[in-house]
Coordinates of C-alpha atoms in Angstrom, one line a residue:
X1 CA -25.4 50.9 103.7
X2 CA -25.6 47.2 102.7
X3 CA -29.4 47.5 102.9
X4 CA -29.4 50.3 100.4
X5 CA -27.3 48.3 98.0
X6 CA -29.6 45.4 98.4
X7 CA -32.7 47.5 97.7
X8 CA -31.1 49.1 94.6
X9 CA -30.1 45.6 93.3
X10 CA -33.6 44.3 93.9
X11 CA -35.2 47.2 92.1
X12 CA -32.9 46.9 89.1
X13 CA -33.3 43.1 88.8
X14 CA -37.1 43.4 89.1
X15 CA -37.1 45.9 86.2
X16 CA -35.0 43.5 84.1
X17 CA -37.3 40.6 84.8
X18 CA -40.4 42.7 83.9
X19 CA -38.8 43.6 80.6
X20 CA -38.0 39.9 79.8
X21 CA -41.5 39.0 80.7
X22 CA -43.0 41.4 78.2
X23 CA -40.7 40.1 75.5
X24 CA -41.6 36.5 76.3
X25 CA -45.3 37.2 76.3
X26 CA -45.0 38.9 72.9
X27 CA -42.9 36.1 71.5
X28 CA -45.5 33.6 72.6
X29 CA -48.4 35.6 71.1
X30 CA -46.6 35.8 67.8
X31 CA -45.9 32.1 67.8
X32 CA -49.6 31.5 68.3
X33 CA -50.3 34.0 65.4
X34 CA -52.3 36.3 67.7
X35 CA -51.3 39.4 65.8
X36 CA -54.5 41.4 66.7
X37 CA -53.9 40.8 70.4
X38 CA -50.3 41.9 70.2
X39 CA -51.4 45.1 68.5
X40 CA -54.4 45.8 70.8
X41 CA -52.5 45.2 74.0
X42 CA -49.0 46.7 73.2
X43 CA -49.1 49.2 70.4
X44 CA -50.2 52.1 72.5
X45 CA -47.4 51.7 75.1
X46 CA -44.3 52.4 73.1
X47 CA -42.3 54.3 75.7
X48 CA -42.2 51.3 78.1
X49 CA -41.4 48.6 75.5
X50 CA -37.9 47.3 74.9
X51 CA -36.4 47.4 71.4
X52 CA -37.2 43.7 71.1
X53 CA -40.8 44.2 72.1
X54 CA -41.1 47.1 69.6
X55 CA -39.8 44.8 66.9
X56 CA -42.4 42.2 67.9
X57 CA -45.3 44.7 67.6
X58 CA -43.9 45.8 64.2
X59 CA -43.8 42.2 63.1
X60 CA -47.4 41.8 64.1
X61 CA -48.3 44.8 62.0
X62 CA -46.2 43.3 59.2
X63 CA -48.1 40.1 59.3
X64 CA -51.4 42.1 59.1
X65 CA -50.0 43.8 56.0
X66 CA -50.1 47.2 57.7
X67 CA -46.9 48.6 56.2
X68 CA -47.1 52.1 57.7
X69 CA -47.4 50.9 61.3
X70 CA -44.9 48.1 60.8
X71 CA -42.3 50.6 59.6
X72 CA -43.1 52.9 62.5
X73 CA -42.4 50.1 65.0
X74 CA -39.3 48.8 63.2
X75 CA -38.0 52.4 63.3
X76 CA -38.7 52.7 67.0
X77 CA -36.9 49.4 67.6
X78 CA -33.9 50.5 65.6
X79 CA -33.8 53.8 67.6
X80 CA -33.6 51.9 70.9
X81 CA -31.2 49.2 69.7
X82 CA -29.4 50.0 66.4
X83 CA -27.3 46.7 66.6
X84 CA -30.3 44.4 66.2
X85 CA -30.5 43.3 62.6
X86 CA -34.1 41.9 62.6
X87 CA -36.0 45.2 62.3
X88 CA -33.6 46.4 59.5
X89 CA -34.3 43.2 57.6
X90 CA -38.1 43.5 57.8
X91 CA -38.0 47.2 57.1
X92 CA -36.2 46.3 53.9
X93 CA -38.8 43.6 53.1
X94 CA -41.6 46.1 53.6
X95 CA -40.0 48.4 51.0
X96 CA -39.4 45.6 48.6

């Protein structure tokens, strides 16, 4: 029974680390202003991205002045985490 708990904990923690890893990669790419790379590598994989990652992809589109896609990703981010204020803010900026 202890082995089962250990396996479950290991699986859950590995999924959490994988999620953080994607967020960290996207944050670094944005810091380096590699917006095209963010879009090319992550925009087609929306189901597997966290709310934060969806926000980052939306921000990359925002920086490329692609309002339609930036709004799409900000909306996806909001749907996954309605408590994060950043996608709301940039969504408002796009409409301004």
